[in-house]
PDB file of C-alpha atoms in Angstrom:
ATOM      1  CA  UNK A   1       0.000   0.000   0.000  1.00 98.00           C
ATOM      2  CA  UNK A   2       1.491   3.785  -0.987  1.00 98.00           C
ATOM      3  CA  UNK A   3      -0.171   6.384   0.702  1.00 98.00           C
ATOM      4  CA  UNK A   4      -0.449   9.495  -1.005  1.00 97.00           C
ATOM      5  CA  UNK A   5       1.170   8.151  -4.274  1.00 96.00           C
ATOM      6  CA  UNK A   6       1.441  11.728  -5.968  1.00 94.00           C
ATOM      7  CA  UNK A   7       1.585  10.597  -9.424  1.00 95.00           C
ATOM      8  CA  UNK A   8       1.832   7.081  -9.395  1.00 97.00           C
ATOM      9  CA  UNK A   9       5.499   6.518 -11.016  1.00 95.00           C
ATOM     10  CA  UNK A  10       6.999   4.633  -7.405  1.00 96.00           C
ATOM     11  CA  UNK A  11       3.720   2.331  -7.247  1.00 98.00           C
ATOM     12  CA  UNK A  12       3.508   1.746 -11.204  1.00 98.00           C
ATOM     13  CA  UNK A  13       6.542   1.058 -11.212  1.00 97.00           C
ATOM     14  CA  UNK A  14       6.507  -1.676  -8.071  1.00 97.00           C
ATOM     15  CA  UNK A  15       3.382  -3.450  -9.797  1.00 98.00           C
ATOM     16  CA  UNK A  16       4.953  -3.509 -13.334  1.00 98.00           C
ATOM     17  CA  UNK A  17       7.897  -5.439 -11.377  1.00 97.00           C
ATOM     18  CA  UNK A  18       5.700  -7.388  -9.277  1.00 97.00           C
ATOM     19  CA  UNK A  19       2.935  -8.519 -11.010  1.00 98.00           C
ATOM     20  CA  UNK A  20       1.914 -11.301  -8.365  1.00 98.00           C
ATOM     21  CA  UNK A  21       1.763  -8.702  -5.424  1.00 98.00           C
ATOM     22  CA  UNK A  22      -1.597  -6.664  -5.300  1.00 98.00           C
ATOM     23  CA  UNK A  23      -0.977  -3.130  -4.309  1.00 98.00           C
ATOM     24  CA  UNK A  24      -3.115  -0.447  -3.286  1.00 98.00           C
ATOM     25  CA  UNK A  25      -2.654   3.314  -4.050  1.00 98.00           C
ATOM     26  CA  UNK A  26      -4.248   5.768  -1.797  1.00 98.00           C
ATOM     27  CA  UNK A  27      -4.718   9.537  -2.799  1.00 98.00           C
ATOM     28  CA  UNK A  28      -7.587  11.921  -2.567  1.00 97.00           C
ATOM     29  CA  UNK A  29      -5.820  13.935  -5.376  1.00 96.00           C
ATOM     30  CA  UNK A  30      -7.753  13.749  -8.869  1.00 97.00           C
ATOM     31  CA  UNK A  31      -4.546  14.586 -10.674  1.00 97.00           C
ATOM     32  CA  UNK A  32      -2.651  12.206  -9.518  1.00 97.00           C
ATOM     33  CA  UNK A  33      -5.451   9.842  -9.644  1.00 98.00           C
ATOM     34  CA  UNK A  34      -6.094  10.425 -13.581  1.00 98.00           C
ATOM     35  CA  UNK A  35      -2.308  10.178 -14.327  1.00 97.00           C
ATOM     36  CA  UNK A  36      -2.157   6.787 -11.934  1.00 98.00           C
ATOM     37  CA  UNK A  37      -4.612   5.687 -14.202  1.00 98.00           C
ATOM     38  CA  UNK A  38      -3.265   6.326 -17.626  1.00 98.00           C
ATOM     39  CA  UNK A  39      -0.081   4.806 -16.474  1.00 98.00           C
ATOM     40  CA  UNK A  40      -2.174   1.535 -15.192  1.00 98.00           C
ATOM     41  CA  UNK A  41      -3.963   1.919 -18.593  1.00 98.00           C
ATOM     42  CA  UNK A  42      -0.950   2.558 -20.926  1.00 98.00           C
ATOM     43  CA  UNK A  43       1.403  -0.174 -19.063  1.00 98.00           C
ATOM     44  CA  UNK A  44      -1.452  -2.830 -18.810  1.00 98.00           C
ATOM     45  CA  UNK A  45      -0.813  -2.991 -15.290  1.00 98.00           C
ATOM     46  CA  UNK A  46      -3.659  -5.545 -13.348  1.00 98.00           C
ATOM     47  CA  UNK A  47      -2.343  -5.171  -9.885  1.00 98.00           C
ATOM     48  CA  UNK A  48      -2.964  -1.890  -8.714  1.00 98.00           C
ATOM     49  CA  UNK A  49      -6.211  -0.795  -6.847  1.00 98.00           C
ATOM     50  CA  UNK A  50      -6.798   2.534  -6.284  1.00 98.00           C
ATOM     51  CA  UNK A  51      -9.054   4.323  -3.322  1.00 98.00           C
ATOM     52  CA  UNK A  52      -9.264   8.087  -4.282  1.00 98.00           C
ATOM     53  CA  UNK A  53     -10.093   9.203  -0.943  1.00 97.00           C
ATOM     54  CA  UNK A  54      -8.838  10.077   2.790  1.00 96.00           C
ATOM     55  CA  UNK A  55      -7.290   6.765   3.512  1.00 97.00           C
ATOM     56  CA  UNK A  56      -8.204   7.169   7.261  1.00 97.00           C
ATOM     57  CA  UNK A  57     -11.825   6.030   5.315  1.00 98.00           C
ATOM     58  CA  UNK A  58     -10.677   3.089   4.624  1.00 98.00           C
ATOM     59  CA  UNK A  59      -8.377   2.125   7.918  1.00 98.00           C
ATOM     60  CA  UNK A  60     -11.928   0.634   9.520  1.00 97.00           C
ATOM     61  CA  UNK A  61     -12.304  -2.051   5.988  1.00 98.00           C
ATOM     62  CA  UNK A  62      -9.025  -3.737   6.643  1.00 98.00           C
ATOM     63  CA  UNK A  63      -8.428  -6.237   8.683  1.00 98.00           C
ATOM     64  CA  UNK A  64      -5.757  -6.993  10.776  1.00 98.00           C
ATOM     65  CA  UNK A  65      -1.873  -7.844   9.900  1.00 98.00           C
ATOM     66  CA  UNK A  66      -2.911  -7.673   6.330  1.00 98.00           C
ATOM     67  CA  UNK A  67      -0.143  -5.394   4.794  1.00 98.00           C
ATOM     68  CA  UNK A  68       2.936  -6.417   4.192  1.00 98.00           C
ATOM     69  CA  UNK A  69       4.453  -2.913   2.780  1.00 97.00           C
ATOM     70  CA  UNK A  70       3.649   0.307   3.836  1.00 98.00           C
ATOM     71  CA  UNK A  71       5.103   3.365   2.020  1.00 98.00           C
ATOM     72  CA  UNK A  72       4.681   6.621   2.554  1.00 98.00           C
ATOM     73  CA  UNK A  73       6.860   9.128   0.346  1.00 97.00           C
ATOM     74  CA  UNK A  74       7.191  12.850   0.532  1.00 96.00           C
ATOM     75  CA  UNK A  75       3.931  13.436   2.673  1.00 95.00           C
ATOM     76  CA  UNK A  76       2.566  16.994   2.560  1.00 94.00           C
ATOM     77  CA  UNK A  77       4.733  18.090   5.691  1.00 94.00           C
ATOM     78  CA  UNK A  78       1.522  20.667   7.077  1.00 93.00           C
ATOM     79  CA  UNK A  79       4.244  22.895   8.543  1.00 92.00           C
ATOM     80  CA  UNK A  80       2.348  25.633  10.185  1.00 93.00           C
ATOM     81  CA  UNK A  81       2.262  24.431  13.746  1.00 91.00           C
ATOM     82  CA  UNK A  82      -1.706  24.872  13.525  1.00 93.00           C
ATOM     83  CA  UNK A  83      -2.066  21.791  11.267  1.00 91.00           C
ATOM     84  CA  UNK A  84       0.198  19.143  12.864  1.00 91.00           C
ATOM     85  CA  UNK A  85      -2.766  17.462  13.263  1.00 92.00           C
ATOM     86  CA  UNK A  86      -3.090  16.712   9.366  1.00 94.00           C
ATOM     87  CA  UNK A  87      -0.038  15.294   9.172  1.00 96.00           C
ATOM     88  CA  UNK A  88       0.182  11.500   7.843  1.00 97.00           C
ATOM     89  CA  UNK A  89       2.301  10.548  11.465  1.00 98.00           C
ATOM     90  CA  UNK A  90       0.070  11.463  13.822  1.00 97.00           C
ATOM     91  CA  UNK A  91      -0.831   8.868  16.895  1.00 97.00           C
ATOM     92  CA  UNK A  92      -4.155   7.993  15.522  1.00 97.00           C
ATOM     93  CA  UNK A  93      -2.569   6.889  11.968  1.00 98.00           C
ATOM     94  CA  UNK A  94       0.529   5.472  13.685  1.00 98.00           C
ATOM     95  CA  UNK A  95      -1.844   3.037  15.408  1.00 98.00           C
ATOM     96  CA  UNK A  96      -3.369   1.781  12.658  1.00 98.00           C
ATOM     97  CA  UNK A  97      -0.468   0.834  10.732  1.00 98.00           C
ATOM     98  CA  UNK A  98       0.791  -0.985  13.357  1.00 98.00           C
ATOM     99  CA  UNK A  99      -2.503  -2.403  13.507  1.00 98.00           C
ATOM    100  CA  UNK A 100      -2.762  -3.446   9.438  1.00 98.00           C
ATOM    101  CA  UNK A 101       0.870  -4.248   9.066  1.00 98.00           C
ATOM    102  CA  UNK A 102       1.651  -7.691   8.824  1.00 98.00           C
ATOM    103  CA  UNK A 103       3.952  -9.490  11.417  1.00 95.00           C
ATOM    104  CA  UNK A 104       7.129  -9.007   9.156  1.00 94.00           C
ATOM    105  CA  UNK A 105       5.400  -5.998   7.215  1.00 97.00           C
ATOM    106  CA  UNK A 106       7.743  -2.910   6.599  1.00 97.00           C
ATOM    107  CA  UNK A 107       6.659   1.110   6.498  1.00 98.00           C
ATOM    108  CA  UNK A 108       8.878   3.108   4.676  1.00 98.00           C
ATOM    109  CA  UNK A 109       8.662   6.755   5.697  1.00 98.00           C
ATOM    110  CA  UNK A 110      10.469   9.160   3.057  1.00 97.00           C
ATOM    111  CA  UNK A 111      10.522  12.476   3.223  1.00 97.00           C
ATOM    112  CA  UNK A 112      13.447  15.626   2.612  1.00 97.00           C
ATOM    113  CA  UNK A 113      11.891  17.573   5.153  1.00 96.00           C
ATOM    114  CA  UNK A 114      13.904  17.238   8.250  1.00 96.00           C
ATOM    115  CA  UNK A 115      12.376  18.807  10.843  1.00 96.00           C
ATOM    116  CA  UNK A 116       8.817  16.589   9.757  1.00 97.00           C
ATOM    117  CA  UNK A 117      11.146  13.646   9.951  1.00 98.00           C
ATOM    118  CA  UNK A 118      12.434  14.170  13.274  1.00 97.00           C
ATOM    119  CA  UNK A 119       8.769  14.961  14.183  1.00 97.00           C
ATOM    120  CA  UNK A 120       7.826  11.819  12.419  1.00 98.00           C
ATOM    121  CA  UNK A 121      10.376   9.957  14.262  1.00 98.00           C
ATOM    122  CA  UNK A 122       9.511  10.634  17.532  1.00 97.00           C
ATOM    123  CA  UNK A 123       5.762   9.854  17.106  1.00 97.00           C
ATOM    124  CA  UNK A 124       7.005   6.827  15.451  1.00 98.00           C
ATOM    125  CA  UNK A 125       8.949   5.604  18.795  1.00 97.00           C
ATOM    126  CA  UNK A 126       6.387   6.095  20.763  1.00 97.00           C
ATOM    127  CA  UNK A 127       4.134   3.917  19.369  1.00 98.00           C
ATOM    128  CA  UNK A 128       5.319   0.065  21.108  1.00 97.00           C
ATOM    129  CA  UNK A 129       4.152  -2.142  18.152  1.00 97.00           C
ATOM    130  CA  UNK A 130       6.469  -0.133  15.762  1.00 98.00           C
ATOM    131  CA  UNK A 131       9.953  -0.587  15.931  1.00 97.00           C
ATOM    132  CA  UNK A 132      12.699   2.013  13.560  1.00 98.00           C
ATOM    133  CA  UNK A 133      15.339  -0.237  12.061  1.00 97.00           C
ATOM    134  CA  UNK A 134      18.105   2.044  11.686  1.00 97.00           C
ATOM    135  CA  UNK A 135      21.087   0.815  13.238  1.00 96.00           C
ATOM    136  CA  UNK A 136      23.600   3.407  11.192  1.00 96.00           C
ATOM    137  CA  UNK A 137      23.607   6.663   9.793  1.00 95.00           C
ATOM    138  CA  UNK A 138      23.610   5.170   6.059  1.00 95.00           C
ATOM    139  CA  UNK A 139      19.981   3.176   6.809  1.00 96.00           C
ATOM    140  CA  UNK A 140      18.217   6.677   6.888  1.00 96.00           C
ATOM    141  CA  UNK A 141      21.140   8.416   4.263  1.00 96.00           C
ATOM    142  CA  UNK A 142      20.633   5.558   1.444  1.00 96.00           C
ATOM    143  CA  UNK A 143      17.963   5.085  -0.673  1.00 94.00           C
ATOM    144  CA  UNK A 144      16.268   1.597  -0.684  1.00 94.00           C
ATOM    145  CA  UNK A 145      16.802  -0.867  -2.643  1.00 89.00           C
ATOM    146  CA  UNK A 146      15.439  -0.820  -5.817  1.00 86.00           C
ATOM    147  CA  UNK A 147      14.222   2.759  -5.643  1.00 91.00           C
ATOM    148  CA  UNK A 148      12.125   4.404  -7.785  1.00 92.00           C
ATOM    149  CA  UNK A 149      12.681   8.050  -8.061  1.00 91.00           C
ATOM    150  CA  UNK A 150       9.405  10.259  -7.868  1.00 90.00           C
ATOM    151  CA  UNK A 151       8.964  13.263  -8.915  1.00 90.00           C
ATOM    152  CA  UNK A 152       8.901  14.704  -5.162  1.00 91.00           C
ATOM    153  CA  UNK A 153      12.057  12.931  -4.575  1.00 94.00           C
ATOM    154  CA  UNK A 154      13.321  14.372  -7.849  1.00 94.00           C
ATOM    155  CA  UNK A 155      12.412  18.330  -7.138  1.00 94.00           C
ATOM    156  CA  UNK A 156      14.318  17.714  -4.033  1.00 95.00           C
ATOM    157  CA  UNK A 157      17.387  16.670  -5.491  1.00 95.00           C
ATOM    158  CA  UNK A 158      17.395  19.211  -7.698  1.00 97.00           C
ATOM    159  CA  UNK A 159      16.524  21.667  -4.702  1.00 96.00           C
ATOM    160  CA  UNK A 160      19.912  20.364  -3.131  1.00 96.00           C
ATOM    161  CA  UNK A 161      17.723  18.633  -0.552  1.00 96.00           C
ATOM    162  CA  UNK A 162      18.855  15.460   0.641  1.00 95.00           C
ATOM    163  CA  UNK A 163      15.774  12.632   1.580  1.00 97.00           C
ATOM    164  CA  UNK A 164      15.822  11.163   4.641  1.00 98.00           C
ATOM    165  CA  UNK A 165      14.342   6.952   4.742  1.00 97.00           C
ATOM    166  CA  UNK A 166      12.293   5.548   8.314  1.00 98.00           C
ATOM    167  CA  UNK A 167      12.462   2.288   7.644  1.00 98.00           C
ATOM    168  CA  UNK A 168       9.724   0.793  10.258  1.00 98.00           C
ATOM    169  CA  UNK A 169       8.824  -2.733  11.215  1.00 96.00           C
TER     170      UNK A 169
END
């Protein structure tokens, strides 16, 4: 599952390489919706499902342990102090992906907006059932494996901006 894929290219790209993994896209944003789907449309891609809404509507339709990846890249960061509470890592979301996320399910927080990472971060502590994998600087420096620029990631780069990775379990 992506949440808030932007324009589809990291989650496209994941189901063209994985065509026996079902994803689903989440994404109230009608642009990136319609592009999503010309690229699912254009590519022939079968796996991707897309719910074009709040996905906090949708937390209360899965079940339990039933995601094995969650990714969340280059969240809006809602900087003004006023709308922390819209951010993507608040308590309330934090406890329901530990809630869907499979025993040996991943989250994978990206985002070139420090201070929201550090924010991020310690929200992400304090919730028991998730545990940060970092053991060295390089685990939140280094892209993943097999990463799939976006065009958020892109702008950033070219911003001089360098992402930072949560990798969560």
């Amino acid at each position: 599952m992506e949440i808030g894929f932007g324009f589809g290219e990291h989650i496209a790209d994941l189901a063209i390489k994985n065509p026996r993994i079902g994803f689903i896209g989440c994404d109230p944003y009608i642009n990136g919706v319609a592009s999503l789907l010309a690229k699912i449309k254009y590519e022939g891609i079968e796996n991707i499902r897309i719910f074009d809404n709040d996905v906090r509507l949708l937390f209360p339709f899965l079940p339990e342990a039933c995601i094995e990846r969650l990714l969340i890249l280059f969240a809006d960061p809602w900087p003004k102090h006023r709308h922390r509470g819209r951010r993507i890592t608040v308590d309330d979301n934090l406890s329901e992906f530990a809630r869907i996320l499979a025993n040996d399910g991943q989250l994978l927080f990206a985002t070139d907006q420090h201070k929201f990472a550090a924010w991020s971060l310690a929200n992400i502590l304090r919730e028991r059932r998730l545990q940060w994998t970092a053991h060295q600087s390089k685990d939140w420096r280094e892209e993943p494996e097999g990463w799939t620029p976006t065009r958020y990631y892109i702008k950033a780069r070219n911003n001089g901006k360098n992402p930072l990775y949560i990798h969560v379990k």
